[in-house]
C-alpha cells in the first residue's frame, strides 16, 4: 500500500497541520475527531500533529500527539515545520485550511510552507468563499497547484472552486463533514437527564458571535410562545475568544439586553462554555428544533448543522451555502436571512404537526449515516493511499 514506511510496511504515518484541542476552535475539534477516527480505523495508522497556536493567547497544554507548534504569526516557525516534515518518515501531510488559521495577510504563510514540503500534501478546505478577494483567490489557486489533492465538505464547493477560482475538479474530492456515531432516540430521556422535561427545546450551539444571527431567533420567541408557552431556547457555547476584549463580551451583553427588553429572561438559557462532544450530543438529543440563523451566505460547512442532523433533529436555517445543500429534499427548512417572523412561522409549522416532525427526525438520522466519523476516516485513508501511490509513480509535485 502506498503511504507505508519503507522500514515497516505495516505502519502508516500521517502529519496533520491544524489547530487542535484543547484550543477552543471548530477546526480543532474537527481535527481531533478526524485523528481519533483514523487511528481507531487501523492500529497501524499514526498521526503526528503540528498545532497552530493563536497569537496573544495562553498556550495550550497539548497531548504527546503534538510534535511541533507553530505560533500563527511567526514565519520562522513555518520554516521549522518544513524542516521537520521533510526530515520525517511520514508519507502524507494533511493541512486543515481556513484563511484565519495561518499567519500573514489572509493566512498567506501557509503557501510557502506547502511550496517547500517534499511530501504528498492533501489540503482540506473549511472555507471556500463565493466572493473572494484577489489575495484569497490567489492563495487557494496556489495551494491547489502545489498540493496533491483538495478535500471539500460540500458538492457546491467543487463548482465554486471551478467558477470563481479557475481550479479544475481533477484533484478535488468531496468528503462530508464527520459526525459522531450515536443511536436514534426521541427527546424524552435526554430531557429527563438534563431536567428540562417540561420544555419544548429550541437550541443553537457553537462558538458565539455576531455572525450567528442569534438576535433574530430571540426575536422570534414571543410569537412562538403565544401558542407554545413551554418553549425554551438554549444557546450552547462560549463567545468566540477573539470577540472578548478586556473581559468585555459585547455581543452576549447585546443579546442579554434584547432578552430583557422582550421579557424573555426565563425563556432563554445560556450555557456559556465550550462543550464536550458528549455534552453537545446530550443537548441535541433533548432538542426539538435546532436553529442555525447564521448571517454569512458564503458559509460552506457547519459542524453544528451536521451534528444536529446526525442526531435526527429538525433543523431550521438561513440559506448559507452548506445549509442549502444539506437541508434539500425535505431534511429541514430554509428561511430568509434576518427574518424573525420566518423563524417563528417555521418553528410552529413543526411544533403544530408532530407527525411531520417525527418523520423528518427519522429521515435525517438515516440520511447522515454515511457521515459518521468512521466512514469519513475510511474516505480519508483511501484518499491518502491513492495520493501516495500516485506520487510514487510520478515525479515529485
XYZ file of C-alpha atoms in Angstrom:
397
model
C 0.000 0.000 0.000
C 1.110 3.486 -0.748
C 1.670 5.521 2.378
C 3.606 2.825 4.236
C 7.032 3.460 5.690
C 9.864 1.736 3.874
C 11.252 0.306 7.103
C 7.889 -1.008 8.335
C 5.360 -1.810 5.667
C 2.636 -2.275 8.261
C 2.964 1.279 9.571
C 1.279 4.371 8.124
C 2.387 7.773 9.359
C 0.467 10.977 8.648
C 1.327 14.551 9.628
C -1.657 16.807 10.303
C -1.265 20.608 10.348
C -4.199 22.285 12.087
C -5.481 23.889 15.228
C -6.043 21.175 17.838
C -7.748 20.602 21.121
C -7.686 21.832 23.854
C -7.830 25.012 21.752
C -11.458 26.200 21.661
C -11.985 26.200 17.925
C -14.254 24.351 15.498
C -11.351 23.189 13.337
C -9.514 21.979 16.445
C -12.485 19.788 17.348
C -12.800 18.585 13.748
C -9.095 17.710 13.679
C -9.255 15.785 16.945
C -12.260 13.784 15.726
C -10.543 13.013 12.426
C -7.309 11.894 14.114
C -9.116 9.697 16.636
C -11.188 8.121 13.868
C -8.196 7.418 11.640
C -6.226 5.801 14.455
C -9.283 3.788 15.563
C -9.811 2.610 11.999
C -6.402 0.973 11.741
C -3.907 0.290 14.551
C -1.112 0.823 12.034
C -2.074 4.434 11.386
C -0.123 7.007 13.389
C -0.957 10.706 13.160
C 1.583 13.283 14.296
C 0.248 16.800 14.709
C 1.705 20.228 14.079
C -0.565 22.545 16.063
C -1.275 26.154 15.115
C -1.399 28.489 18.133
C -3.380 31.715 18.279
C -1.395 34.922 18.703
C -1.533 36.592 22.126
C -3.384 33.672 23.707
C -2.454 31.477 26.632
C -0.557 28.445 25.316
C -2.457 25.176 25.234
C -1.321 22.122 27.162
C -1.216 19.591 24.371
C -1.015 15.807 24.428
C 2.052 13.886 23.238
C 0.468 13.681 19.775
C 1.612 17.266 19.197
C 5.121 17.030 17.774
C 5.561 20.697 16.892
C 3.805 24.003 17.499
C 3.528 26.951 15.129
C 2.891 30.400 16.530
C 0.484 31.732 13.950
C 2.380 34.924 13.029
C 5.922 33.573 13.440
C 7.288 32.896 9.943
C 10.344 31.085 11.314
C 8.042 28.516 12.913
C 6.689 27.641 9.469
C 10.239 27.106 8.174
C 10.945 24.888 11.155
C 7.804 22.894 10.361
C 9.022 22.374 6.781
C 12.336 21.010 8.078
C 10.511 18.685 10.470
C 8.182 17.368 7.742
C 10.881 16.831 5.119
C 13.163 15.006 7.556
C 10.367 12.796 8.906
C 9.350 9.351 7.666
C 5.731 10.436 7.246
C 4.313 9.611 3.869
C 1.465 12.135 3.700
C 0.673 15.629 5.045
C -2.878 16.840 5.621
C -3.454 20.566 6.132
C -6.753 21.788 7.579
C -7.182 25.173 5.917
C -9.094 28.293 6.841
C -7.801 31.777 5.999
C -7.759 32.987 9.593
C -5.908 29.954 10.904
C -2.499 30.813 9.425
C -0.235 33.857 9.654
C 0.194 36.750 7.263
C -2.488 38.503 5.250
C -5.361 36.055 4.699
C -3.138 33.284 6.058
C -0.553 33.576 3.274
C 2.231 31.947 5.351
C 0.799 28.513 4.606
C 1.589 28.947 0.896
C 5.371 28.985 1.331
C 5.113 26.019 3.670
C 3.298 23.929 1.063
C 5.707 25.020 -1.676
C 8.689 23.736 0.322
C 7.266 20.425 1.557
C 8.593 17.392 -0.331
C 5.871 15.013 0.850
C 2.466 14.469 -0.764
C 0.037 17.085 0.567
C -3.748 16.939 0.920
C -5.479 20.218 1.837
C -8.907 20.188 3.496
C -10.797 23.436 2.876
C -13.073 24.679 5.648
C -13.778 27.938 3.811
C -14.500 28.397 0.111
C -15.710 31.942 -0.439
C -18.088 32.711 -3.293
C -16.710 36.272 -3.411
C -13.003 36.015 -2.544
C -10.600 38.929 -2.655
C -7.787 38.710 -5.213
C -5.412 37.666 -2.423
C -7.760 34.968 -1.129
C -8.309 33.636 -4.638
C -4.575 33.507 -5.324
C -3.865 31.670 -2.078
C -6.298 28.857 -2.905
C -5.122 28.697 -6.516
C -1.508 28.339 -5.393
C -2.398 25.704 -2.812
C -4.257 23.771 -5.492
C -1.258 23.921 -7.826
C 1.178 22.776 -5.138
C -0.809 20.091 -3.336
C -1.791 16.611 -4.498
C -5.495 16.746 -3.605
C -8.074 19.120 -2.176
C -10.888 17.972 0.102
C -14.136 19.940 0.354
C -17.167 19.173 2.508
C -19.933 20.211 0.115
C -20.580 19.495 -3.556
C -21.267 23.207 -4.036
C -17.624 23.926 -3.176
C -16.430 21.978 -6.222
C -18.453 24.233 -8.529
C -17.374 27.386 -6.667
C -13.694 26.468 -6.970
C -14.116 25.881 -10.708
C -16.151 29.016 -11.430
C -14.659 31.578 -9.030
C -11.076 30.320 -8.658
C -10.486 28.562 -12.011
C -9.404 25.438 -10.136
C -10.197 22.278 -12.142
C -12.014 19.493 -10.337
C -9.467 16.785 -11.274
C -7.984 16.582 -7.791
C -10.940 17.846 -5.737
C -12.584 15.244 -3.526
C -15.854 15.730 -1.621
C -15.731 14.109 1.818
C -18.606 15.189 4.086
C -18.135 16.782 7.488
C -17.919 13.980 10.035
C -20.479 13.351 12.774
C -20.389 11.217 15.932
C -21.826 7.725 15.927
C -24.935 7.873 18.084
C -28.210 5.977 18.458
C -31.500 7.466 17.328
C -33.608 8.462 20.337
C -36.596 10.646 20.959
C -36.192 13.637 23.257
C -37.760 12.195 26.408
C -34.800 10.524 28.136
C -32.326 13.272 27.212
C -34.674 15.932 28.603
C -35.051 13.994 31.842
C -31.283 13.692 32.155
C -30.924 17.462 31.753
C -34.001 18.138 33.923
C -35.766 20.106 31.218
C -38.598 17.656 30.502
C -41.244 20.362 30.941
C -39.942 22.295 27.947
C -40.115 22.189 24.191
C -36.461 22.830 23.374
C -35.016 25.030 20.657
C -31.232 25.179 20.507
C -28.203 26.624 18.764
C -24.675 25.519 19.653
C -21.131 26.528 18.796
C -18.853 29.485 19.406
C -20.993 32.595 19.780
C -20.528 35.741 17.683
C -22.499 38.348 15.714
C -22.386 36.260 12.542
C -24.624 33.666 14.193
C -27.766 35.827 13.956
C -28.991 34.738 17.379
C -30.861 38.003 17.942
C -33.323 37.002 15.197
C -34.045 33.673 16.878
C -34.595 35.506 20.177
C -36.953 37.973 18.486
C -38.997 35.018 17.168
C -39.694 33.634 20.650
C -42.641 35.879 21.673
C -44.540 34.797 18.537
C -43.746 31.123 19.182
C -44.707 31.307 22.857
C -48.180 32.647 22.102
C -49.218 29.096 21.211
C -46.350 27.173 22.857
C -45.562 28.852 26.186
C -43.451 25.847 27.217
C -40.759 26.652 24.623
C -37.248 27.408 25.892
C -34.293 28.443 23.726
C -30.840 27.087 24.673
C -27.780 28.952 23.369
C -24.955 26.488 23.889
C -21.345 27.627 23.755
C -18.960 30.337 24.821
C -18.306 33.565 22.972
C -15.553 33.340 20.374
C -12.395 34.349 22.295
C -11.400 36.865 19.605
C -14.552 38.869 20.412
C -13.784 39.378 24.090
C -11.637 42.400 24.871
C -10.545 43.169 28.448
C -13.252 40.856 29.728
C -15.940 42.714 27.773
C -18.295 40.300 25.977
C -20.212 42.884 23.959
C -22.210 40.516 21.743
C -23.525 38.399 24.609
C -24.365 41.597 26.504
C -26.314 42.776 23.451
C -28.275 39.521 23.421
C -28.968 39.740 27.161
C -30.266 43.275 26.705
C -32.649 42.139 23.951
C -33.828 39.227 26.090
C -34.584 41.623 28.930
C -36.407 44.062 26.640
C -38.639 41.242 25.378
C -39.280 39.870 28.914
C -37.694 36.542 27.954
C -35.343 36.167 30.939
C -36.865 32.797 31.870
C -37.180 31.604 28.284
C -33.565 31.747 27.053
C -30.818 29.693 28.680
C -27.127 30.337 28.018
C -24.611 27.556 28.600
C -21.564 29.795 28.467
C -18.662 27.388 27.968
C -17.021 25.201 25.362
C -18.999 21.950 25.472
C -17.568 18.461 25.100
C -18.866 16.240 22.299
C -20.834 14.166 24.830
C -22.482 17.301 26.211
C -23.347 18.532 22.726
C -24.943 15.196 21.847
C -26.947 15.213 25.099
C -28.352 18.661 24.397
C -29.053 17.829 20.747
C -30.931 14.682 21.740
C -33.029 16.843 24.053
C -33.660 19.371 21.262
C -36.942 19.521 19.390
C -35.752 22.003 16.760
C -32.211 23.200 16.057
C -31.749 26.714 14.692
C -28.811 27.997 12.636
C -29.885 31.572 11.758
C -26.389 32.436 10.503
C -25.772 35.625 8.519
C -22.861 34.623 6.254
C -24.298 33.481 2.930
C -20.872 32.126 1.881
C -20.519 29.604 4.735
C -19.552 26.325 3.086
C -19.570 23.990 6.094
C -21.124 23.788 9.544
C -20.344 21.149 12.120
C -23.320 22.448 14.099
C -25.774 21.657 11.328
C -24.163 18.303 10.522
C -24.211 17.225 14.177
C -27.841 18.258 14.646
C -28.988 16.270 11.627
C -26.931 13.262 12.742
C -28.949 13.022 15.958
C -32.102 13.131 13.862
C -33.140 16.625 14.789
C -35.275 19.001 12.751
C -33.215 21.985 11.584
C -34.315 25.453 10.517
C -31.628 27.525 8.858
C -30.858 30.596 6.826
C -29.758 29.935 3.215
C -25.972 29.812 3.546
C -24.332 27.517 1.002
C -23.874 24.468 3.238
C -27.390 24.629 4.677
C -28.999 24.812 1.246
C -27.126 21.664 0.226
C -27.598 19.665 3.416
C -31.262 20.521 4.026
C -32.547 19.956 0.499
C -35.121 17.236 -0.210
C -37.108 17.936 2.941
C -34.335 17.460 5.513
C -35.107 20.801 7.117
C -36.454 24.263 6.472
C -34.638 27.153 4.795
C -35.764 30.645 5.810
C -34.543 34.125 4.735
C -31.689 35.923 6.464
C -32.545 38.285 9.332
C -36.207 37.263 9.451
C -37.585 36.514 12.913
C -41.131 36.130 11.547
C -39.970 33.355 9.199
C -38.184 31.609 12.074
C -41.354 31.708 14.183
C -43.552 30.501 11.335
C -41.231 27.569 10.526
C -40.842 26.511 14.161
C -44.631 26.497 14.597
C -45.028 24.528 11.376
C -43.205 21.620 13.010
C -44.473 22.045 16.576
C -48.056 22.046 15.337
C -47.542 18.911 13.247
C -45.886 16.215 15.362
C -46.133 13.580 12.614
C -44.149 15.821 10.255
C -41.554 16.429 12.954
C -41.116 12.713 13.741
C -40.935 11.800 10.041
C -38.231 14.428 9.456
C -36.268 13.282 12.508
C -36.113 9.671 11.342
C -35.280 10.723 7.789
C -32.419 12.956 8.969
C -30.897 10.208 11.091
C -30.839 7.738 8.175
C -29.608 10.465 5.807
C -26.463 11.111 7.880
C -25.258 7.543 8.485
C -22.663 7.868 5.711
C -21.259 10.914 7.565
C -20.184 9.118 10.759
C -16.538 9.701 11.644
C -15.634 6.070 10.957
C -16.907 6.400 7.388
C -15.133 9.743 6.990
C -11.880 8.169 8.236
C -12.267 5.410 5.634
C -12.619 8.031 2.903
C -9.543 9.947 4.089
C -7.493 6.748 4.398
C -8.488 5.714 0.889
C -7.557 9.164 -0.442
C -4.198 9.184 1.363
C -3.350 5.792 -0.119
C -4.343 6.919 -3.609
C -2.319 10.144 -3.393
C 0.788 8.387 -2.076
C 0.603 5.668 -4.705
C 0.179 8.283 -7.441
C 3.181 10.247 -6.134
C 5.421 7.153 -6.139
C 4.640 6.588 -9.819
C 5.380 10.142 -10.933
C 7.891 12.884 -10.451
C 7.525 14.864 -7.198
C 4.875 17.568 -7.444
